[in-house]
């Protein structure tokens, strides 16, 4: 009986490591693509060539061309920069803001905790994307405003996690010991609290990369994110949606790019969660 | 011993600790855990405090070490009133007064090594990282720990080893007063004895000389180790004296029951 459990755990751990390597390297490839997108595009993604407009996929244009004759492969690669960069930036912002608010609330408690948590409840009570639409609508379009809108609806989740983690940790004796060692509150929070609560927060942000990429693309699709002609996957899909039946490749290629990247980041997030789970590590 | 005209290291006067009830200021739910306690602790002395669970021992020492605010009374450490000290002032006071906690493993940050924890106070008082590390290794040796354990994490060492490291950490700043709140309760009997012997030995050394406030609910240990003992019951001191006298001839009803129950 005992041996059986030990063996299953061993096998599970191995797959976790393997998955971590596979999805980790896929994500790295994706990131490298977006960093070096200028050097990877076979054609200028903004160069219009009406003579070969709406050309179907061929050896010269793997993903075909759009109605202005721009090479779709180049546009998808160029779009990876806007899509992936803004997603990562967004996730970074919400992680930092949410963690700061949550740690502050959990550590100090009292009325400030109540006030901030009620505010976060308010944000959580709205249906997320509808609220983001409203914010983006008020602020106007543009990728920057889409990021602000999504930040507004996404930080409460992180604040909740950071707060509950802080509450669970802060009564531990080692904080008292650190205080007796003459460390200031700020030092205790940075050196002792954060390293002990950051694990689950990082896992959540990894899992959120995929979601946020979709929501950003969604806002762009609705015309509230990146504006044409900027190559961005969501707005590229929206751009060509009226031609879906005649030139489907123009909509499909950024769609597939979103699908693949979201899947890679989701699987990576899942794997990191499994890896960080002490039960699968021990 | 020249006990004449010595200033006490610690003087506690009418110290009172009140836990406010669930709904904040409602006086009906407030609970007085420590009720007008006064005592003195002389340099080099070891004072035991015994009492059943819930008698307010931890509340009392937490107020002395300023992890809790006192409702009334004062704490005077080395001639200085520290009852309301906070911030920078308090950090200075923690170089004179240290504490060893009940659960050794929990008193070290799980993500930091033992030597890092021991050296934290040294680094905070201006020592460089390397010096602090060397000093923490010296302290570990002093407390009977293998210096190879310096790079270990708290979960990688035994409870007894961890408690030795906690003592090393407490002594790093050369305090005048060491408070042990049930520092041996989480350890098994033989390790308990080792820790007590270590404390006794360190205390009698000229260089490290410090007073000990030893919280415990094991009367036998207190008898072995302490010069004087206070019996706490429901937040009040009911009896005070030499441990042998108290055990052989308890005056107070509660002390009688406490001793009868344990021995
Ligand atoms: N945070 C708190 N809020 C309210 N009441 C508390 C709190 N902490 C302790 N008490 C109460 O104060 C009393 C004294 O508690 P304390 O922890 O000082 O006892 P103790 O003598 O240290 O006991 P033990 O031997 O179990 O450690 C107990 O009756 C307890 O119920
Ligand atoms: Mg206690």
Coordinates of C-alpha atoms and ligand atoms in Angstrom, one line a residue:
Chain A
X1 CA 0.0 0.0 0.0
X2 CA 2.7 2.4 1.0
X3 CA 4.9 1.6 -1.9
X4 CA 2.1 2.1 -4.2
X5 CA 1.5 5.7 -3.1
X6 CA 5.2 6.4 -3.3
X7 CA 5.4 5.2 -6.8
X8 CA 2.5 7.2 -8.1
X9 CA 3.9 10.3 -6.6
X10 CA 7.3 9.8 -8.2
X11 CA 5.7 9.4 -11.6
X12 CA 3.6 12.5 -11.2
X13 CA 6.6 14.5 -10.2
X14 CA 8.4 13.4 -13.3
X15 CA 5.6 14.5 -15.6
X16 CA 5.4 17.8 -13.8
X17 CA 9.0 18.5 -14.5
X18 CA 8.8 17.4 -18.1
X19 CA 5.7 19.6 -18.6
X20 CA 7.5 22.5 -17.0
X21 CA 10.4 22.1 -19.4
X22 CA 8.1 21.7 -22.5
X23 CA 5.7 24.6 -21.8
X24 CA 8.4 26.7 -20.3
X25 CA 10.4 26.5 -23.5
X26 CA 7.3 27.1 -25.7
X27 CA 6.6 30.2 -23.7
X28 CA 10.2 31.3 -24.1
X29 CA 10.0 30.8 -27.9
X30 CA 6.8 32.8 -28.0
X31 CA 8.4 35.6 -26.0
X32 CA 11.5 35.6 -28.2
X33 CA 9.2 35.8 -31.2
X34 CA 7.6 38.9 -29.9
X35 CA 11.0 40.5 -28.9
X36 CA 12.6 39.9 -32.3
X37 CA 9.4 40.3 -34.3
X38 CA 10.9 43.0 -36.5
X39 CA 13.6 40.6 -37.7
X40 CA 11.3 37.6 -38.1
X41 CA 8.7 39.1 -40.4
X42 CA 9.2 38.0 -44.1
X43 CA 7.5 41.2 -45.3
X44 CA 6.8 44.7 -44.0
X45 CA 3.6 44.1 -42.0
X46 CA 2.3 47.6 -42.9
X47 CA 3.2 47.6 -46.6
X48 CA 0.1 47.6 -48.7
X49 CA 0.2 45.9 -52.1
X50 CA -3.3 46.0 -53.6
X51 CA -2.2 43.9 -56.6
X52 CA -2.1 40.8 -54.5
X53 CA -5.0 41.7 -52.1
X54 CA -7.0 38.9 -50.5
X55 CA -4.6 36.3 -51.8
X56 CA -5.2 32.8 -50.2
X57 CA -2.3 31.1 -48.4
X58 CA 0.5 30.1 -50.7
X59 CA 4.2 29.5 -50.7
X60 CA 5.0 33.2 -50.9
X61 CA 2.3 34.2 -48.3
X62 CA 1.9 31.3 -45.9
X63 CA -1.2 32.9 -44.2
X64 CA -2.4 34.7 -47.2
X65 CA -2.9 38.5 -47.5
X66 CA -5.6 40.8 -46.3
X67 CA -7.7 43.2 -48.3
X68 CA -4.9 45.7 -48.6
X69 CA -2.5 43.0 -49.7
X70 CA -0.5 43.0 -46.4
X71 CA 1.2 39.7 -45.6
X72 CA -0.8 38.0 -42.8
X73 CA 2.2 36.0 -41.4
X74 CA 4.1 39.2 -41.0
X75 CA 1.2 40.9 -39.4
X76 CA 0.6 38.0 -37.0
X77 CA 4.3 38.0 -36.0
X78 CA 4.3 41.8 -35.6
X79 CA 1.1 41.7 -33.6
X80 CA 2.7 39.3 -31.1
X81 CA 4.6 42.3 -29.8
X82 CA 1.5 44.4 -28.9
X83 CA -0.5 41.4 -27.7
X84 CA 2.1 39.7 -25.6
X85 CA 3.8 42.8 -24.3
X86 CA 0.6 44.5 -23.2
X87 CA -0.6 41.3 -21.6
X88 CA 2.5 40.8 -19.6
X89 CA 2.5 44.4 -18.6
X90 CA -1.1 44.2 -17.5
X91 CA -0.5 41.0 -15.4
X92 CA 2.5 42.7 -13.8
X93 CA 0.5 45.8 -12.9
X94 CA -2.4 43.9 -11.4
X95 CA -0.1 41.6 -9.5
X96 CA 1.8 44.4 -8.0
X97 CA -1.2 46.6 -7.1
X98 CA -3.3 43.7 -5.8
X99 CA -0.4 42.4 -3.7
X100 CA 0.4 45.8 -2.2
X101 CA -3.3 46.4 -1.3
X102 CA -3.8 42.9 0.0
X103 CA -0.7 42.9 2.2
X104 CA -1.5 46.4 3.5
X105 CA -5.1 45.3 4.4
X106 CA -4.0 42.0 6.0
X107 CA -1.2 43.5 8.0
X108 CA -2.8 46.7 9.4
X109 CA -6.4 45.5 9.5
X110 CA -8.8 47.8 11.3
X111 CA -11.0 50.3 9.3
X112 CA -8.6 50.7 6.4
X113 CA -8.9 47.0 5.7
X114 CA -12.7 47.2 5.9
X115 CA -12.9 50.1 3.5
X116 CA -10.5 48.7 0.9
X117 CA -12.1 45.3 1.0
X118 CA -15.5 46.7 0.5
X119 CA -14.2 48.7 -2.5
X120 CA -12.8 45.5 -3.9
X121 CA -16.1 43.8 -3.3
X122 CA -17.7 46.5 -5.4
X123 CA -15.4 45.8 -8.2
X124 CA -15.9 42.1 -7.9
X125 CA -19.7 42.5 -7.9
X126 CA -19.7 43.9 -11.5
X127 CA -19.5 41.5 -14.4
X128 CA -15.9 41.9 -15.3
X129 CA -15.8 42.5 -19.0
X130 CA -18.9 44.7 -18.9
X131 CA -17.3 47.0 -16.4
X132 CA -14.1 47.0 -18.5
X133 CA -16.2 48.0 -21.5
X134 CA -17.7 50.8 -19.6
X135 CA -14.3 52.0 -18.4
X136 CA -12.7 51.7 -21.8
X137 CA -15.7 53.4 -23.3
X138 CA -15.4 56.4 -20.9
X139 CA -11.6 56.6 -21.4
X140 CA -11.8 56.1 -25.1
X141 CA -10.0 53.5 -27.2
X142 CA -6.3 52.7 -27.3
X143 CA -4.3 49.8 -25.9
X144 CA -3.3 51.9 -22.9
X145 CA -6.8 52.6 -21.8
X146 CA -7.7 48.9 -22.3
X147 CA -5.0 48.0 -19.9
X148 CA -6.3 50.6 -17.4
X149 CA -9.8 49.2 -17.8
X150 CA -8.7 45.6 -17.2
X151 CA -6.5 46.6 -14.3
X152 CA -9.5 48.2 -12.6
X153 CA -11.5 45.0 -12.7
X154 CA -8.6 42.5 -12.0
X155 CA -6.7 43.8 -9.0
X156 CA -9.3 42.7 -6.4
X157 CA -8.6 39.1 -7.0
X158 CA -5.0 39.5 -6.1
X159 CA -5.8 41.7 -3.2
X160 CA -8.0 38.9 -1.8
X161 CA -5.3 36.3 -2.2
X162 CA -2.5 38.5 -0.7
X163 CA -4.7 39.5 2.2
X164 CA -5.7 36.0 3.1
X165 CA -2.1 34.8 2.8
X166 CA -1.0 37.7 5.0
X167 CA -3.6 37.0 7.6
X168 CA -2.6 33.3 7.7
X169 CA 1.1 34.2 8.1
X170 CA 1.1 37.3 10.3
X171 CA 0.4 35.5 13.6
X172 CA 3.4 33.2 13.1
X173 CA 6.0 33.5 15.8
X174 CA 8.8 34.3 13.4
X175 CA 7.4 37.8 12.8
X176 CA 7.7 38.4 16.5
X177 CA 11.2 37.1 16.5
X178 CA 12.1 39.4 13.6
X179 CA 10.6 42.3 15.5
X180 CA 12.7 41.4 18.5
X181 CA 15.8 41.3 16.2
X182 CA 15.2 45.0 15.6
X183 CA 13.7 44.9 12.1
X184 CA 11.3 47.6 11.1
X185 CA 7.8 46.8 9.9
X186 CA 8.7 47.6 6.3
X187 CA 11.8 45.3 6.5
X188 CA 9.7 42.5 8.1
X189 CA 7.1 42.8 5.3
X190 CA 9.7 42.8 2.5
X191 CA 12.1 40.3 3.9
X192 CA 9.9 37.9 5.8
X193 CA 6.3 38.3 4.7
X194 CA 6.5 38.7 0.9
X195 CA 8.8 35.6 0.3
X196 CA 6.4 33.5 2.3
X197 CA 3.2 34.6 0.5
X198 CA 4.3 35.3 -3.0
X199 CA 4.1 31.6 -4.3
X200 CA 0.3 31.4 -4.7
X201 CA 0.1 34.9 -6.0
X202 CA 2.7 34.2 -8.7
X203 CA 0.8 31.0 -9.7
X204 CA -2.4 33.0 -10.1
X205 CA -0.7 35.6 -12.3
X206 CA 0.8 32.8 -14.5
X207 CA -2.7 31.4 -14.9
X208 CA -4.1 34.8 -15.6
X209 CA -1.7 35.5 -18.5
X210 CA -3.9 33.5 -20.9
X211 CA -7.2 35.0 -19.6
X212 CA -5.8 38.5 -19.8
X213 CA -4.6 38.0 -23.3
X214 CA -8.1 37.0 -24.3
X215 CA -9.7 39.9 -22.6
X216 CA -7.3 42.4 -24.1
X217 CA -7.9 40.9 -27.5
X218 CA -11.6 40.9 -26.8
X219 CA -11.5 44.6 -26.0
X220 CA -9.5 45.3 -29.1
X221 CA -12.0 43.2 -31.1
X222 CA -14.8 45.4 -29.9
X223 CA -12.8 48.4 -31.0
X224 CA -11.8 49.6 -27.5
X225 CA -8.2 48.4 -27.5
X226 CA -5.5 48.8 -30.2
X227 CA -6.6 50.8 -33.1
X228 CA -5.9 49.8 -36.8
X229 CA -3.6 49.8 -38.5
X230 CA -1.5 48.8 -35.4
X231 CA -1.0 45.1 -35.7
X232 CA -2.7 43.5 -32.7
X233 CA -4.4 40.2 -32.8
X234 CA -7.8 41.2 -31.4
X235 CA -8.2 44.3 -33.7
X236 CA -6.9 42.3 -36.7
X237 CA -9.7 39.7 -36.2
X238 CA -12.3 42.4 -35.8
X239 CA -11.0 44.3 -38.9
X240 CA -11.6 41.4 -41.2
X241 CA -14.8 39.9 -39.6
X242 CA -17.0 41.2 -42.4
X243 CA -15.0 39.2 -44.9
X244 CA -15.0 36.0 -42.8
X245 CA -16.9 34.0 -45.5
X246 CA -14.8 35.2 -48.5
X247 CA -11.3 35.5 -47.0
X248 CA -11.4 33.5 -43.8
X249 CA -7.6 33.3 -43.4
X250 CA -7.4 37.0 -42.4
X251 CA -9.6 36.3 -39.4
X252 CA -8.4 32.8 -38.7
X253 CA -4.6 33.5 -38.5
X254 CA -4.6 36.0 -35.6
X255 CA -7.4 33.8 -34.0
X256 CA -5.1 30.8 -34.1
X257 CA -2.2 32.8 -32.8
X258 CA -4.4 33.9 -29.8
X259 CA -5.6 30.3 -29.3
X260 CA -2.1 28.9 -29.3
X261 CA -0.5 31.5 -27.0
X262 CA -3.4 31.4 -24.6
X263 CA -3.1 27.7 -24.5
X264 CA 0.7 27.7 -23.9
X265 CA 0.4 30.2 -21.1
X266 CA -2.5 28.4 -19.5
X267 CA -0.7 25.1 -19.6
X268 CA 2.4 26.7 -18.2
X269 CA 0.4 28.3 -15.4
X270 CA -1.2 24.9 -14.6
X271 CA 2.2 23.3 -14.5
X272 CA 3.7 25.9 -12.3
X273 CA 0.8 25.5 -9.9
X274 CA 1.4 21.7 -9.8
X275 CA 5.1 22.3 -9.3
X276 CA 4.6 24.8 -6.5
X277 CA 2.2 22.6 -4.7
X278 CA 4.2 21.1 -1.8
X279 CA 2.3 17.8 -2.1
X280 CA 3.6 17.1 -5.6
X281 CA 7.1 18.3 -4.6
X282 CA 7.6 16.2 -1.5
Chain B
X1 CA 27.3 37.3 46.4
X2 CA 27.1 41.1 46.6
X3 CA 23.4 41.4 46.4
X4 CA 23.4 44.7 48.4
X5 CA 22.4 47.9 46.6
X6 CA 22.0 46.3 43.2
X7 CA 19.5 47.9 40.8
X8 CA 16.9 45.5 39.4
X9 CA 17.2 44.7 35.7
X10 CA 13.5 44.6 35.4
X11 CA 10.9 46.2 37.6
X12 CA 7.2 45.5 36.9
X13 CA 4.7 47.6 38.7
X14 CA 0.9 47.0 38.8
X15 CA 1.0 45.7 35.2
X16 CA -2.4 45.0 33.9
X17 CA -3.4 43.4 30.6
X18 CA -6.9 43.5 29.2
X19 CA -8.1 41.8 26.1
X20 CA -10.9 43.8 24.5
X21 CA -13.8 41.7 23.5
X22 CA -15.0 40.9 20.0
X23 CA -16.9 44.1 19.6
X24 CA -14.1 46.5 20.4
X25 CA -14.8 48.8 23.2
X26 CA -17.7 47.1 24.9
X27 CA -16.5 46.8 28.5
X28 CA -18.7 43.7 29.2
X29 CA -16.7 41.5 26.8
X30 CA -13.3 42.8 28.0
X31 CA -11.2 40.2 29.8
X32 CA -8.5 41.0 32.3
X33 CA -5.8 38.5 31.7
X34 CA -3.2 40.0 34.0
X35 CA -4.3 41.9 37.1
X36 CA -2.0 44.4 38.8
X37 CA 1.2 42.3 38.8
X38 CA 4.4 43.7 40.4
X39 CA 7.8 42.1 40.8
X40 CA 11.5 42.8 40.4
X41 CA 14.2 40.8 38.8
X42 CA 17.9 41.3 39.9
X43 CA 20.9 41.0 37.6
X44 CA 22.0 37.4 37.1
X45 CA 18.8 36.1 38.8
X46 CA 16.6 33.5 37.4
X47 CA 12.9 34.0 38.1
X48 CA 10.4 31.4 37.4
X49 CA 6.7 32.1 36.7
X50 CA 4.3 29.1 37.0
X51 CA 0.6 28.8 36.7
X52 CA -1.9 26.7 34.9
X53 CA -2.8 27.2 31.2
X54 CA -4.7 30.4 30.8
X55 CA -3.4 32.0 34.0
X56 CA -2.0 34.9 31.9
X57 CA 1.7 34.0 31.8
X58 CA 2.1 34.7 28.1
X59 CA 0.1 37.9 28.3
X60 CA 2.4 39.1 31.1
X61 CA 5.6 38.5 29.2
X62 CA 4.2 39.8 25.9
X63 CA 3.5 43.0 27.7
X64 CA 6.9 43.1 29.2
X65 CA 8.5 42.6 25.8
X66 CA 6.1 45.1 24.2
X67 CA 4.4 42.8 21.8
X68 CA 1.2 43.7 23.6
X69 CA 0.2 47.1 25.1
X70 CA -0.3 47.3 28.8
X71 CA -3.6 48.7 30.0
X72 CA -2.1 49.9 33.3
X73 CA 1.1 49.9 35.2
X74 CA 4.7 50.2 34.1
X75 CA 7.6 48.1 33.0
X76 CA 11.1 49.5 33.9
X77 CA 14.0 47.9 32.2
X78 CA 17.5 48.8 33.5
X79 CA 16.2 52.0 35.0
X80 CA 14.3 53.1 31.8
X81 CA 10.5 53.1 31.5
X82 CA 9.6 51.2 28.4
X83 CA 5.9 50.8 29.0
X84 CA 5.0 52.9 25.9
X85 CA 8.2 52.6 23.9
X86 CA 7.7 52.2 20.2
X87 CA 9.6 52.4 16.9
X88 CA 13.3 53.2 17.0
X89 CA 13.3 53.5 20.8
X90 CA 11.9 50.0 21.0
X91 CA 14.4 48.6 18.6
X92 CA 17.1 49.9 20.9
X93 CA 15.4 48.2 23.9
X94 CA 15.4 44.9 22.1
X95 CA 19.2 44.9 22.4
X96 CA 18.8 44.6 26.1
X97 CA 15.9 42.2 26.3
X98 CA 15.3 39.1 24.2
X99 CA 12.9 36.2 24.1
X100 CA 13.0 32.5 23.3
X101 CA 9.6 31.2 22.1
X102 CA 7.7 28.1 22.7
X103 CA 7.8 26.5 19.3
X104 CA 11.4 26.7 18.0
X105 CA 10.7 25.8 14.3
X106 CA 7.9 28.4 14.0
X107 CA 10.2 31.1 15.4
X108 CA 12.4 31.0 12.4
X109 CA 11.5 32.2 8.9
X110 CA 10.9 29.0 6.9
X111 CA 12.6 30.5 3.9
X112 CA 15.8 31.7 5.6
X113 CA 18.7 29.8 7.0
X114 CA 19.4 29.5 10.7
X115 CA 22.6 31.7 10.5
X116 CA 20.6 34.3 8.6
X117 CA 18.0 34.4 11.4
X118 CA 20.7 34.5 14.2
X119 CA 22.5 37.3 12.4
X120 CA 19.5 39.4 11.7
X121 CA 19.7 41.4 14.9
X122 CA 23.4 41.9 14.4
X123 CA 22.9 43.2 10.9
X124 CA 20.2 45.5 12.2
X125 CA 22.6 47.0 14.7
X126 CA 25.0 47.9 12.0
X127 CA 27.2 44.8 11.5
X128 CA 28.2 43.8 8.0
X129 CA 26.7 40.7 6.5
X130 CA 30.0 38.8 6.7
X131 CA 30.8 39.8 10.2
X132 CA 27.3 38.9 11.3
X133 CA 27.7 35.5 9.7
X134 CA 31.0 34.8 11.5
X135 CA 29.5 36.0 14.8
X136 CA 26.4 33.8 14.3
X137 CA 28.6 30.8 13.7
X138 CA 30.5 31.6 17.0
X139 CA 27.2 31.9 18.8
X140 CA 26.1 28.5 17.4
X141 CA 29.2 26.9 18.7
X142 CA 28.6 28.6 22.1
X143 CA 25.2 27.1 22.2
X144 CA 26.5 23.6 21.3
X145 CA 25.5 23.6 17.7
X146 CA 27.5 22.2 14.8
X147 CA 28.6 25.2 12.7
X148 CA 27.7 23.0 9.6
X149 CA 24.0 23.6 10.5
X150 CA 24.5 27.3 9.7
X151 CA 23.1 26.9 6.2
X152 CA 20.2 24.7 7.2
X153 CA 16.6 25.7 7.1
X154 CA 14.5 25.4 10.3
X155 CA 12.6 22.3 9.0
X156 CA 15.9 20.6 8.3
X157 CA 17.0 20.5 12.0
X158 CA 15.5 18.9 15.1
X159 CA 13.4 20.8 17.6
X160 CA 16.2 20.8 20.1
X161 CA 18.8 22.1 17.6
X162 CA 16.3 24.7 16.5
X163 CA 15.8 25.9 20.1
X164 CA 19.5 26.1 20.6
X165 CA 19.7 28.3 17.5
X166 CA 16.9 30.4 19.0
X167 CA 18.9 30.9 22.1
X168 CA 21.9 31.8 20.0
X169 CA 19.7 34.4 18.2
X170 CA 18.5 35.8 21.5
X171 CA 22.0 36.1 22.9
X172 CA 23.5 37.6 19.7
X173 CA 22.8 41.2 20.9
X174 CA 24.1 40.4 24.4
X175 CA 20.9 41.1 26.3
X176 CA 20.6 41.8 30.0
X177 CA 17.3 40.0 30.2
X178 CA 16.3 36.8 28.5
X179 CA 12.6 35.8 28.6
X180 CA 11.8 32.1 28.0
X181 CA 8.1 31.6 27.4
X182 CA 7.7 27.9 27.7
X183 CA 10.9 27.5 25.8
X184 CA 11.2 23.8 26.7
X185 CA 7.5 22.7 26.6
X186 CA 7.7 21.6 22.9
X187 CA 10.7 19.4 23.5
X188 CA 11.0 16.0 24.9
X189 CA 12.4 15.4 28.4
X190 CA 16.0 14.7 27.7
X191 CA 16.3 17.7 25.3
X192 CA 14.5 19.8 27.9
X193 CA 17.2 19.0 30.3
X194 CA 20.0 19.8 27.8
X195 CA 18.4 23.2 27.0
X196 CA 18.1 24.0 30.7
X197 CA 21.7 23.1 31.3
X198 CA 22.8 25.2 28.4
X199 CA 20.9 28.2 29.7
X200 CA 22.3 27.7 33.2
X201 CA 25.8 27.4 31.9
X202 CA 25.5 30.5 29.7
X203 CA 24.0 32.5 32.5
X204 CA 26.8 31.7 34.9
X205 CA 29.5 32.8 32.5
X206 CA 30.8 36.2 33.4
X207 CA 30.8 37.5 29.8
X208 CA 27.3 36.6 28.8
X209 CA 25.8 37.2 32.3
X210 CA 22.1 37.9 32.0
X211 CA 18.9 37.5 34.0
X212 CA 16.3 35.0 33.0
X213 CA 12.5 35.2 33.3
X214 CA 11.5 31.6 32.9
X215 CA 7.9 30.8 32.2
X216 CA 6.9 27.2 32.7
X217 CA 4.2 25.0 33.9
X218 CA 6.4 22.2 35.0
X219 CA 7.1 22.8 38.7
X220 CA 10.0 20.2 38.8
X221 CA 11.9 22.1 36.1
X222 CA 11.4 25.4 37.9
X223 CA 12.6 23.9 41.1
X224 CA 15.7 22.7 39.4
X225 CA 16.6 25.8 37.6
X226 CA 15.1 29.0 39.2
X227 CA 16.3 31.1 42.2
X228 CA 12.9 32.4 42.9
X229 CA 9.4 31.6 41.7
X230 CA 6.1 33.5 41.2
X231 CA 2.8 31.6 41.2
X232 CA 0.2 33.2 38.9
X233 CA -3.4 32.4 39.1
X234 CA -6.1 34.1 37.1
X235 CA -3.8 36.9 36.3
X236 CA -2.7 37.6 39.9
X237 CA 0.4 36.6 41.8
X238 CA -0.8 34.4 44.6
X239 CA 2.6 33.3 46.0
X240 CA 6.2 34.2 45.7
X241 CA 9.4 32.7 47.1
X242 CA 12.1 30.2 46.8
X243 CA 11.0 27.2 44.8
X244 CA 11.9 24.6 47.5
X245 CA 9.9 26.5 50.1
X246 CA 6.9 26.8 47.9
X247 CA 6.9 23.2 46.9
X248 CA 7.5 21.9 50.4
X249 CA 5.3 24.4 52.2
X250 CA 2.8 26.1 49.9
X251 CA 0.8 28.8 51.7
X252 CA -1.9 29.5 49.1
X253 CA -4.8 27.1 48.4
X254 CA -4.3 27.3 44.6
X255 CA -0.5 26.6 44.9
X256 CA -1.3 23.5 47.0
X257 CA -3.6 22.2 44.4
X258 CA -1.2 23.0 41.6
X259 CA 1.6 21.1 43.4
X260 CA -0.6 18.2 44.3
X261 CA -1.7 17.9 40.7
X262 CA 1.8 17.9 39.2
X263 CA 3.9 16.1 41.7
Ligands
LIG1 N1 -5.9 37.4 21.8 C1 -6.7 37.2 22.9 N2 -8.0 37.7 23.0 C2 -8.7 37.5 24.0 N3 -8.4 36.7 25.1 C3 -7.2 36.2 25.1 C4 -6.3 36.4 24.0 N4 -5.1 35.7 24.3 C5 -5.3 35.1 25.5 N5 -6.5 35.4 26.0 C6 -7.0 35.0 27.3 O1 -6.2 35.4 28.2 C7 -5.9 34.4 29.2 C8 -4.5 34.3 29.5 O2 -3.9 33.8 28.3 P1 -2.3 33.4 28.2 O3 -2.0 33.1 26.8 O4 -1.6 34.6 28.8 O5 -2.2 32.2 29.2 P2 -0.9 31.3 29.5 O6 -0.8 31.3 31.0 O7 0.2 31.7 28.7 O8 -1.4 29.9 29.1 P3 -0.5 28.7 28.5 O9 0.1 28.0 29.6 O10 -1.6 27.8 27.8 O11 0.4 29.3 27.5 C9 -6.6 33.2 28.8 O12 -7.8 33.0 29.5 C10 -7.0 33.5 27.3 O13 -8.3 33.0 27.1
LIG2 MG1 1.4 30.8 27.1

